[in-house]
XYZ file of C-alpha atoms in Angstrom:
732
model
C 34.055 37.161 22.376
C 35.423 40.489 21.605
C 35.003 40.253 17.798
C 31.341 39.259 17.959
C 29.198 41.190 15.427
C 26.480 41.793 17.932
C 28.735 42.827 20.837
C 26.831 44.209 23.767
C 28.221 47.606 24.797
C 28.222 46.517 28.500
C 25.842 46.756 31.382
C 27.375 49.257 33.802
C 27.582 48.028 37.369
C 29.623 47.625 40.503
C 30.690 44.306 41.839
C 28.330 42.394 44.039
C 28.393 38.803 45.281
C 28.259 36.369 42.415
C 25.343 33.953 42.432
C 26.948 31.033 40.647
C 30.555 30.105 39.685
C 29.680 30.201 36.030
C 29.240 33.930 36.259
C 32.695 34.554 37.727
C 35.976 35.287 35.980
C 39.170 35.620 37.909
C 41.915 37.193 35.933
C 45.428 38.176 36.948
C 47.306 40.966 35.055
C 51.042 40.188 34.513
C 53.750 42.399 33.103
C 56.917 44.262 33.805
C 56.941 47.512 35.920
C 55.659 50.313 33.795
C 53.834 48.199 31.218
C 50.464 49.849 32.145
C 48.660 47.129 34.241
C 47.196 49.454 36.774
C 46.072 52.037 33.989
C 44.503 49.112 32.111
C 42.555 47.997 35.167
C 41.246 51.467 35.765
C 40.335 51.712 32.058
C 38.360 48.417 32.240
C 36.678 49.631 35.471
C 35.689 52.825 33.723
C 34.258 51.030 30.638
C 32.372 48.677 32.986
C 30.770 51.722 34.689
C 32.408 50.970 37.996
C 34.159 54.396 38.181
C 33.368 57.798 36.740
C 34.936 59.483 33.809
C 37.797 60.696 35.928
C 38.564 57.146 36.871
C 37.386 57.692 40.464
C 34.858 55.985 42.744
C 32.157 58.015 44.335
C 34.437 58.761 47.361
C 36.933 60.482 45.032
C 39.702 57.903 45.231
C 41.043 55.877 42.361
C 39.629 52.458 41.974
C 43.122 50.952 42.619
C 44.043 53.128 45.512
C 45.054 51.214 48.683
C 48.615 51.846 50.090
C 50.070 55.165 50.589
C 53.535 53.605 49.961
C 52.553 53.032 46.355
C 51.741 56.652 45.921
C 55.152 57.754 47.339
C 57.083 55.167 45.384
C 55.091 55.725 42.184
C 54.635 51.969 41.482
C 52.594 48.998 42.663
C 54.155 47.041 45.562
C 51.305 44.657 46.309
C 48.549 42.596 44.798
C 45.163 44.461 44.522
C 41.754 43.222 43.688
C 39.401 45.349 41.443
C 35.970 43.593 40.956
C 33.724 44.816 38.099
C 30.620 43.631 36.389
C 30.187 43.273 32.668
C 27.107 41.828 30.803
C 25.969 39.870 33.846
C 29.534 38.531 34.754
C 31.511 39.374 37.695
C 35.193 39.852 36.726
C 37.789 39.771 39.592
C 40.694 41.798 38.197
C 44.003 40.957 40.134
C 46.577 43.747 39.470
C 49.976 42.570 40.421
C 53.334 44.500 40.882
C 55.660 44.252 37.865
C 58.942 44.831 39.900
C 60.884 41.676 40.607
C 61.159 42.298 44.348
C 57.401 41.753 44.685
C 57.183 38.486 42.853
C 55.532 37.001 45.917
C 52.494 39.255 45.237
C 52.521 38.042 41.668
C 52.496 34.370 42.729
C 49.594 35.029 44.902
C 47.717 36.576 42.060
C 48.495 33.491 39.944
C 47.278 31.260 42.559
C 43.936 33.102 42.914
C 43.336 33.469 39.143
C 41.887 31.149 36.567
C 43.565 32.907 33.634
C 46.274 35.483 32.996
C 46.268 38.700 30.938
C 49.934 39.545 29.954
C 50.415 43.293 29.571
C 53.338 44.268 27.334
C 54.328 47.758 26.372
C 54.796 48.586 22.613
C 57.450 51.083 23.716
C 59.474 48.588 25.837
C 58.797 45.036 24.375
C 58.953 41.791 26.344
C 61.469 41.363 29.109
C 63.018 38.203 30.281
C 61.161 38.052 33.515
C 57.770 38.238 31.805
C 58.827 35.391 29.527
C 59.710 33.280 32.586
C 56.283 33.902 34.115
C 54.636 32.865 30.748
C 56.551 29.590 30.868
C 55.336 29.015 34.535
C 51.845 29.533 33.338
C 52.326 27.294 30.355
C 53.621 24.550 32.595
C 50.316 24.400 34.539
C 48.159 25.039 31.441
C 46.866 28.387 32.561
C 44.929 30.241 29.788
C 46.667 33.394 28.708
C 46.088 36.335 26.404
C 48.232 39.366 25.627
C 47.456 43.005 25.674
C 49.674 45.571 23.954
C 49.629 48.959 25.561
C 51.471 52.342 25.119
C 50.337 52.416 21.413
C 50.623 56.190 21.583
C 54.419 55.889 21.921
C 56.222 57.614 18.944
C 57.811 54.446 17.662
C 55.050 52.012 18.595
C 54.384 49.393 15.933
C 51.512 46.962 16.793
C 52.291 44.519 13.911
C 55.937 44.404 14.847
C 54.947 43.908 18.531
C 52.665 40.964 17.685
C 55.693 39.320 15.939
C 57.781 40.035 19.067
C 55.098 38.389 21.179
C 54.974 35.374 18.935
C 58.656 34.910 19.200
C 58.748 35.455 23.025
C 55.590 33.459 23.953
C 55.061 31.052 21.006
C 58.289 29.041 21.152
C 56.272 25.754 20.767
C 53.682 27.123 18.348
C 54.080 30.791 17.068
C 50.777 30.389 15.107
C 49.033 30.092 18.418
C 49.960 33.757 19.360
C 48.071 35.913 16.902
C 46.184 39.264 16.974
C 42.425 39.412 16.998
C 42.228 43.121 15.973
C 44.475 45.546 14.223
C 44.621 49.242 15.352
C 43.261 52.011 13.151
C 45.291 55.246 13.045
C 43.996 58.788 12.570
C 45.621 61.687 10.762
C 49.299 62.346 11.375
C 50.102 65.193 13.835
C 52.920 67.723 13.467
C 55.389 65.182 14.972
C 54.457 62.747 12.219
C 52.807 60.371 14.628
C 49.267 59.101 13.784
C 47.291 58.380 16.963
C 45.319 55.111 17.275
C 41.572 55.922 17.060
C 39.972 52.542 16.900
C 40.257 48.820 16.004
C 39.264 46.571 13.036
C 38.190 43.039 13.925
C 39.869 40.364 11.876
C 37.096 37.811 12.205
C 34.026 40.093 12.001
C 35.741 42.451 9.489
C 34.005 45.343 11.274
C 35.479 48.819 12.365
C 35.196 49.732 16.037
C 35.814 53.483 16.272
C 36.652 55.090 19.595
C 37.462 58.603 18.243
C 34.296 59.989 19.949
C 34.965 58.567 23.220
C 32.318 55.941 22.729
C 32.774 52.694 20.766
C 30.995 52.920 17.511
C 30.722 50.020 15.059
C 30.641 50.289 11.290
C 31.464 48.472 8.001
C 35.011 48.864 6.780
C 35.771 50.756 3.597
C 36.818 48.910 0.392
C 40.299 50.239 0.792
C 40.542 48.831 4.327
C 39.728 45.158 3.618
C 42.895 44.244 1.726
C 45.054 45.668 4.695
C 43.629 42.951 6.969
C 43.310 39.980 4.508
C 46.607 38.335 5.240
C 46.303 38.808 9.028
C 42.709 37.490 8.905
C 43.695 34.353 6.906
C 46.537 33.577 9.330
C 44.117 34.023 12.336
C 41.594 31.714 10.894
C 44.199 29.093 10.097
C 45.574 29.405 13.647
C 42.051 28.976 15.123
C 41.017 25.885 13.099
C 44.540 24.345 13.597
C 43.622 24.149 17.398
C 39.964 23.157 16.731
C 38.556 19.941 18.041
C 36.619 19.696 14.745
C 39.181 18.193 12.297
C 37.003 18.783 9.362
C 37.270 22.582 9.537
C 40.762 22.736 8.036
C 39.719 20.718 5.042
C 36.704 22.868 4.559
C 38.623 26.007 4.782
C 41.358 24.859 2.424
C 38.785 23.862 -0.080
C 37.545 27.464 -0.196
C 34.445 27.195 1.929
C 33.630 30.388 3.905
C 33.437 29.300 7.586
C 30.558 30.614 9.685
C 31.459 33.433 11.971
C 29.916 31.821 14.950
C 31.817 28.651 14.355
C 35.074 30.489 14.345
C 34.272 32.395 17.431
C 33.118 29.342 19.338
C 36.308 27.456 18.391
C 38.398 30.486 19.329
C 36.766 30.711 22.823
C 37.297 27.013 23.398
C 41.022 27.167 22.431
C 41.583 30.209 24.646
C 39.826 28.461 27.680
C 41.977 25.360 27.104
C 45.068 27.418 27.144
C 46.285 26.416 23.589
C 45.654 29.631 21.817
C 46.662 33.013 22.974
C 45.137 36.081 21.232
C 46.880 39.447 21.049
C 44.767 42.571 21.670
C 45.473 46.265 21.760
C 44.414 48.752 24.494
C 44.770 52.448 25.112
C 43.296 54.488 28.069
C 40.315 56.746 27.388
C 41.034 60.271 26.204
C 39.960 63.070 28.629
C 36.239 63.130 28.898
C 35.726 59.795 27.175
C 33.955 56.845 28.770
C 35.680 53.994 26.975
C 39.326 53.285 26.327
C 40.364 51.788 23.063
C 40.177 48.038 23.138
C 38.448 47.806 26.679
C 35.117 46.524 25.389
C 36.955 43.879 23.310
C 39.076 42.820 26.393
C 35.932 42.501 28.605
C 34.290 40.290 25.942
C 37.413 38.162 25.754
C 37.490 37.754 29.465
C 33.784 36.824 29.763
C 33.653 34.786 26.586
C 36.956 33.124 26.167
C 38.522 32.763 29.715
C 37.460 29.767 31.780
C 34.994 29.805 34.655
C 36.156 28.615 38.073
C 34.267 25.424 37.275
C 36.801 24.707 34.484
C 39.885 25.411 36.479
C 41.241 22.418 38.558
C 41.616 23.311 42.203
C 44.788 22.645 44.120
C 45.172 19.271 45.895
C 43.985 19.028 49.547
C 44.968 16.745 52.455
C 44.106 16.663 56.094
C 46.332 18.800 58.413
C 48.008 15.423 59.212
C 48.891 14.880 55.571
C 46.296 12.289 54.662
C 45.119 12.604 50.992
C 41.579 13.725 50.390
C 39.389 13.619 47.147
C 39.969 16.379 44.647
C 37.931 19.538 45.183
C 35.076 20.540 42.877
C 33.935 24.267 42.558
C 30.546 23.622 44.228
C 28.917 26.234 46.438
C 27.200 23.441 48.299
C 30.413 21.407 48.741
C 32.713 21.258 51.810
C 34.298 24.681 52.703
C 37.800 25.174 51.400
C 39.103 28.628 50.945
C 42.693 30.047 50.860
C 44.095 33.412 52.157
C 45.968 34.847 49.132
C 46.911 38.143 50.813
C 47.024 39.656 54.191
C 47.024 43.364 54.978
C 46.548 45.628 57.967
C 44.069 48.481 57.973
C 44.540 51.132 60.543
C 40.708 51.200 61.325
C 39.532 47.588 61.099
C 42.807 45.693 61.816
C 43.868 42.675 59.752
C 42.128 42.164 56.422
C 42.464 38.858 54.460
C 41.789 38.529 50.705
C 40.381 35.006 50.283
C 39.722 32.818 47.284
C 36.948 30.261 47.876
C 37.653 27.022 46.004
C 34.724 24.895 47.398
C 31.689 25.621 49.563
C 30.292 29.053 50.680
C 31.942 31.377 53.092
C 29.529 33.259 55.467
C 30.081 36.026 57.970
C 30.152 35.124 61.658
C 30.763 31.389 61.173
C 33.618 29.552 62.822
C 36.196 28.052 60.426
C 39.398 26.051 60.887
C 42.624 27.741 59.994
C 45.508 25.425 58.829
C 48.992 26.796 58.278
C 51.892 25.353 56.306
C 54.416 25.639 59.172
C 56.684 28.419 57.822
C 58.498 28.472 61.185
C 61.790 28.703 59.365
C 60.723 32.074 57.993
C 59.661 33.471 61.290
C 55.994 32.714 60.697
C 53.891 31.223 63.476
C 52.721 27.698 62.834
C 49.118 27.185 63.746
C 46.164 24.897 63.591
C 43.216 26.728 65.149
C 39.577 27.690 64.858
C 38.673 31.306 64.118
C 35.473 33.183 63.733
C 34.906 34.904 60.345
C 34.271 38.619 60.560
C 32.460 40.763 57.966
C 32.831 39.852 54.288
C 33.310 42.628 51.787
C 34.339 43.453 48.257
C 37.079 46.118 47.790
C 36.220 49.289 45.900
C 38.836 51.979 46.003
C 39.665 52.402 49.699
C 36.284 51.337 50.832
C 34.871 47.833 51.412
C 31.324 46.843 50.177
C 29.623 44.421 52.501
C 28.805 40.997 51.135
C 26.297 38.517 52.560
C 28.398 35.487 51.415
C 31.111 34.370 49.004
C 30.582 31.253 46.903
C 33.029 28.833 45.392
C 34.982 30.440 42.609
C 34.639 34.054 44.003
C 36.870 36.216 46.178
C 36.211 38.417 49.117
C 37.971 40.260 51.903
C 37.579 38.923 55.446
C 37.982 41.114 58.466
C 39.510 40.208 61.852
C 41.106 36.805 61.036
C 43.695 37.499 63.684
C 45.669 34.176 63.370
C 45.279 33.453 59.604
C 48.275 34.385 57.398
C 48.956 34.515 53.639
C 48.873 30.926 52.349
C 46.721 29.479 55.073
C 43.632 27.232 54.347
C 40.097 27.966 55.783
C 37.855 25.022 56.033
C 34.936 23.714 58.114
C 35.835 23.370 61.814
C 34.525 19.784 61.882
C 36.374 18.697 58.682
C 39.708 20.578 58.616
C 41.676 20.543 55.361
C 44.957 21.817 54.022
C 45.665 22.986 50.496
C 49.016 22.249 48.922
C 51.131 25.445 49.047
C 52.032 27.507 46.114
C 55.601 28.100 45.091
C 57.070 31.077 46.997
C 60.568 32.379 46.350
C 63.176 32.270 49.054
C 64.163 35.757 50.376
C 67.901 35.871 49.916
C 68.916 39.512 50.733
C 69.647 40.077 54.448
C 68.603 43.240 56.219
C 69.987 43.509 59.789
C 68.070 46.002 61.883
C 67.965 47.267 65.453
C 65.458 49.421 67.242
C 66.164 53.180 67.119
C 65.267 53.827 70.685
C 63.949 52.064 73.782
C 60.321 52.990 72.835
C 60.879 51.409 69.439
C 62.413 48.302 71.040
C 59.282 47.656 72.992
C 57.114 47.742 69.703
C 59.628 46.018 67.449
C 58.752 42.413 68.079
C 55.010 42.855 67.488
C 55.717 45.047 64.365
C 57.911 42.341 62.875
C 55.534 39.562 63.563
C 52.701 41.498 61.844
C 54.990 42.209 58.901
C 55.954 38.633 58.254
C 52.385 37.498 58.685
C 51.432 39.657 55.786
C 54.297 38.584 53.530
C 55.346 34.887 53.253
C 58.328 35.847 51.033
C 59.882 37.601 54.025
C 61.845 35.675 56.623
C 62.542 36.837 60.142
C 65.769 35.543 61.720
C 66.880 36.028 65.337
C 70.511 34.973 64.894
C 71.886 33.390 67.994
C 75.574 33.638 66.887
C 75.620 37.291 65.820
C 72.828 38.454 68.142
C 71.250 40.326 65.171
C 67.630 40.668 64.058
C 67.620 39.957 60.317
C 64.825 40.505 57.882
C 65.434 38.424 54.783
C 63.871 40.130 51.737
C 63.724 39.609 47.913
C 65.614 42.842 47.033
C 66.290 46.451 47.975
C 62.777 47.663 47.009
C 61.245 44.857 49.009
C 63.405 45.900 52.052
C 62.604 49.641 51.545
C 58.844 48.780 51.700
C 59.294 46.692 54.838
C 61.055 49.466 56.659
C 58.475 52.053 55.453
C 55.612 49.752 56.733
C 57.334 49.294 60.087
C 57.544 53.095 60.393
C 54.242 54.256 59.011
C 51.896 51.280 59.760
C 53.327 50.086 63.027
C 55.114 53.161 64.499
C 58.485 51.427 64.763
C 61.687 53.318 63.781
C 64.585 51.048 63.065
C 68.231 51.513 62.179
C 69.899 49.368 59.466
C 73.156 47.934 60.494
C 75.842 45.836 58.791
C 74.887 42.183 58.460
C 77.254 39.853 60.250
C 78.097 36.336 58.960
C 78.539 33.587 61.575
C 82.233 32.879 61.707
C 83.933 30.158 63.623
C 87.348 29.436 65.113
C 89.523 26.320 65.278
C 92.974 25.186 66.175
C 95.394 24.763 63.209
C 97.615 22.315 65.158
C 98.128 20.746 68.581
C 98.650 22.962 71.564
C 98.752 22.569 75.399
C 97.496 24.812 78.050
C 97.565 24.982 81.910
C 94.718 26.679 83.867
C 95.589 27.775 87.302
C 92.827 29.287 89.415
C 94.133 29.867 93.014
C 92.867 32.538 95.299
C 92.794 33.002 99.074
C 90.695 35.881 100.537
C 89.700 34.652 104.029
C 87.496 31.732 104.728
C 87.112 29.195 101.934
C 89.460 30.007 98.990
C 89.386 28.857 95.387
C 91.824 26.220 94.169
C 91.880 24.497 90.843
C 94.637 23.562 88.397
C 94.151 21.623 85.154
C 96.309 20.709 82.211
C 94.816 20.010 78.818
C 95.866 19.331 75.218
C 93.949 20.627 72.231
C 94.142 19.102 68.758
C 92.086 19.824 65.544
C 89.447 17.459 64.234
C 87.815 17.153 60.768
C 85.141 19.583 59.813
C 81.719 18.870 61.440
C 83.168 17.100 64.436
C 82.184 19.760 66.913
C 83.908 19.671 70.279
C 85.031 16.477 71.825
C 86.158 16.316 75.466
C 88.362 13.353 76.651
C 89.226 12.602 80.220
C 92.781 11.017 80.560
C 93.435 11.950 84.163
C 95.111 9.106 86.209
C 95.698 8.702 89.833
C 92.798 11.075 90.855
C 94.820 14.234 90.248
C 91.566 15.870 89.433
C 88.733 14.335 91.638
C 86.052 12.683 89.575
C 83.330 15.083 90.773
C 85.218 17.967 89.217
C 85.905 16.539 85.791
C 82.492 17.616 84.487
C 83.279 21.072 85.870
C 86.415 21.222 83.705
C 84.410 20.196 80.630
C 81.782 22.810 81.391
C 84.414 25.518 81.637
C 86.168 24.660 78.435
C 83.007 24.399 76.569
C 81.684 27.719 77.869
C 85.010 29.334 76.807
C 84.775 27.629 73.356
C 81.371 29.193 72.878
C 82.815 32.664 73.665
C 85.771 32.109 71.317
C 89.483 32.245 71.871
C 90.779 34.680 69.164
C 88.065 37.029 67.744
C 84.973 36.212 69.776
C 83.540 33.482 67.504
C 82.578 29.938 68.726
C 85.380 27.341 68.655
C 84.547 24.178 66.787
C 86.088 20.919 65.545
C 88.645 20.224 68.236
C 89.393 17.494 70.723
C 90.248 18.822 74.208
C 91.940 16.183 76.459
C 92.229 16.675 80.147
C 95.650 15.216 81.180
C 96.418 16.278 84.675
C 95.571 18.728 87.432
C 95.553 19.428 91.143
C 92.825 19.969 93.724
C 92.602 21.028 97.367
C 90.558 19.197 99.922
C 88.909 22.329 101.121
C 89.182 25.081 98.532
C 88.474 23.212 95.380
C 84.873 23.606 93.883
C 82.836 23.247 90.750
C 83.156 26.984 90.016
C 86.960 26.985 90.581
C 87.477 24.080 88.086
C 85.105 25.666 85.523
C 87.418 28.832 85.734
C 90.461 26.707 85.478
C 89.224 24.885 82.456
C 88.453 28.222 80.615
C 91.880 29.542 81.541
C 93.629 26.396 80.181
C 91.763 26.733 76.924
C 92.639 30.308 76.487
C 96.435 29.610 77.284
C 96.461 26.814 74.674
C 95.001 29.180 72.105
C 97.615 31.931 72.981
C 100.441 29.450 71.965
C 98.643 28.108 68.934
C 97.771 29.232 65.394
C 93.952 29.784 65.281
C 92.097 29.595 62.041
C 89.027 31.759 61.451
C 86.417 29.709 59.541
C 83.858 31.262 57.312
C 80.648 29.594 56.121
C 80.691 28.437 52.518
C 77.414 28.170 50.655
C 76.532 25.973 47.651
C 75.047 28.434 45.140
C 72.899 27.162 42.311
C 72.126 29.733 39.563
C 69.658 29.049 36.677
C 70.541 31.567 34.035
C 70.147 32.081 30.245
C 72.978 30.773 28.129
C 73.999 34.303 27.034
C 74.696 35.289 30.669
C 76.612 32.151 31.785
C 80.000 33.645 31.211
C 79.232 36.782 33.319
C 77.902 34.656 36.100
C 80.984 32.438 36.167
C 83.305 35.379 35.923
C 81.472 37.114 38.851
C 81.876 34.067 41.020
C 85.741 34.251 40.517
C 85.633 37.760 41.911
C 83.924 36.530 44.946
C 86.402 33.908 45.824
C 84.011 31.293 44.466
C 84.672 27.895 42.864
C 82.451 26.638 40.021
C 81.822 22.982 40.640
C 79.718 22.093 37.662
C 77.262 23.266 34.957
C 74.225 21.571 33.590
C 72.143 22.320 30.506
C 68.493 23.174 31.454
C 65.423 23.464 29.302
C 64.497 26.846 27.652
C 68.034 27.839 26.641
C 69.226 28.064 30.161
C 72.113 26.655 32.112
C 72.331 25.651 35.796
C 75.629 26.824 37.333
C 76.746 25.233 40.627
C 79.405 26.938 42.651
C 80.768 27.137 46.342
C 81.119 30.673 47.500
C 81.989 32.181 50.916
C 78.759 33.541 52.409
C 80.464 36.789 53.266
C 80.806 37.431 49.558
C 77.167 36.951 48.536
C 75.300 39.155 50.970
C 74.020 41.270 48.075
C 74.025 38.587 45.458
C 70.300 38.779 45.041
C 70.744 42.460 43.835
C 73.926 41.819 41.893
C 72.649 38.812 39.983
C 69.653 40.722 38.849
C 71.921 43.295 37.302
C 74.119 40.704 35.648
C 71.350 38.777 34.038
C 68.881 41.621 33.386
C 66.438 40.152 35.863
C 66.242 36.697 34.092
C 68.357 34.553 36.468
C 67.320 32.820 39.666
C 69.459 31.380 42.398
C 69.281 29.380 45.602
C 71.872 28.902 48.378
C 72.442 26.199 50.999
C 74.985 26.022 53.650
C 77.869 23.636 52.756
C 80.453 23.861 55.452
C 82.882 26.182 57.288
C 86.471 26.508 55.907
C 89.495 28.687 56.818
C 89.489 32.257 55.680
C 92.434 33.752 53.591
C 95.122 34.989 56.181
C 94.870 38.616 55.196
C 91.065 38.713 55.651
C 91.256 36.785 58.759
C 93.816 39.167 60.266
C 91.648 42.121 59.379
C 88.743 40.578 61.197
C 90.906 39.911 64.330
C 92.077 43.489 64.355
C 88.434 44.768 64.212
C 87.608 42.458 67.115
C 90.417 43.836 69.234
C 89.447 47.467 68.506
C 85.948 46.670 69.656
C 87.274 45.077 72.792
């Protein structure tokens, strides 16, 4: 690992197809926005020889270049893969966005990876959202290590930062979160800040000096050894505490000097098992330098301590019909099972799918089965089809390098999978399988849009369908009540990126409009109405009269139609016509244009004409009768109420509950949850929580999560109801 005395300086190389799963490492970088993940990926690629000293590939673009939107917004908005080679290993570095709106991209990276590198800034510390991701990884036993960046910051203190990391990430065992190296500082500058120039290995007790731009190894001076003694002792104790060899602790406590290789081997096993989490330091290379501080050590940790795909359990699989199948093994000769972890559109080659192969070998031009998870509720097409694999490639900057195959454990980009979407399973066409889905957050911020022009309207449907195919955390809704097209997103930044992609990638200009909530109407009490439709204009006329009574019903009853006509006042063949007329009017509303619900409409009497009565005439009379009954009654406007469940840290519970009060909400209960959190349950009118996804993030500093489900419709406050009626009349 990165503290080996005979560390190899690295074999420069660019990513090619791996020849065996044991030579692959899949690593996802996790951290808050601005922590330095993308810079670190570029530094690792530079050290591995995948880019030149300016951090560019030979076409002149940065190794992580992909989306113009990222350049305009100056932040990562999507998952990107950067494969590099180091010392005979292929390392797939998965760079994830740090901003909360793009957590779907983060979860895709976690799914595709076998280990996680948590990147924290010495200038900013550890935020609550990063702690939550750490807990998710801990729950599934994913191996993790920590990299401290921004050591050049004026007040950066690596030792203090390691204590912060131990407190944040080592709740169960702080001694399992310890540094492997300590930074070495050069002479202080005019500002009093001493820059980091190298590292000292705690196990090897060797100096790794990067001051020249190349990593140079040397013996520490006599004055340097006492500075690392305490940290070294604590690290050794932490390693042997997790060792499978129970005799090591006794030998160490008795004063025996443990063999360096024994310690490194135990450290690697503990890291791979996810029970020990080393802390390392990294800094980008200075101008003209080839290696950034700590990059060699990180690459050694990844190749020596992180697990191979052979050691990482694959997700469970079933048949598309749900029948259980044996657990997968990472065998290139096994049955083909791969998963689309990301979908993107390229203006030149069309749809490009990033695929992780869990079993078997993926080859170009073969036909595979594509199984989807049925996200029809999010506007995603459900499918179960065969598709032909296009060219396989490995991303490198904005270019794709052709691959002849992709074995189990590796990743590749697949061109022209026109039906496959993010989260879909690829398998053999004669043995179709379906992998269990990964957890994707629900989009809870509505964005109502409409085409800017007729030309945009013609392209809108296709553009939206492609947009949601790329992003399973986006939901497309065609609301039948409000007649709005609504994109449900994770936050404002997520919505901004969606609009920008519609415009720049699909050529669709849209306007954002106010999101409407589906209101309802109902009668507050009994009322009667008489519908008279009598017209004579030559030839057959129109004659229909009906009398009805309307009464309210309990919530959820819908519309009930009752026939109490006696003596044939309304001929039997026209009673369904009356019902059809009142139901049609109920759908159009009787007060403010919203559907009428939860009433019983009773037909009591009426009149007909032997010649002029007709189906159409009685439909009209039924509608008129309902409108007259509404004119003489008090009509309630009903608003949808949602049950909202918020999981929030105990220190923010008061703010959340107070905020609910300001939204006309009612807190119905609280429950203590693990990890110092509380589950708050409340009922809140949906009209009050349109932007709750944004507001809650501000209230909780990004650490709370919430879900919402429809509960019922209930009467709006009179003053709010009256305002909506007036707005409806103004529109009319």
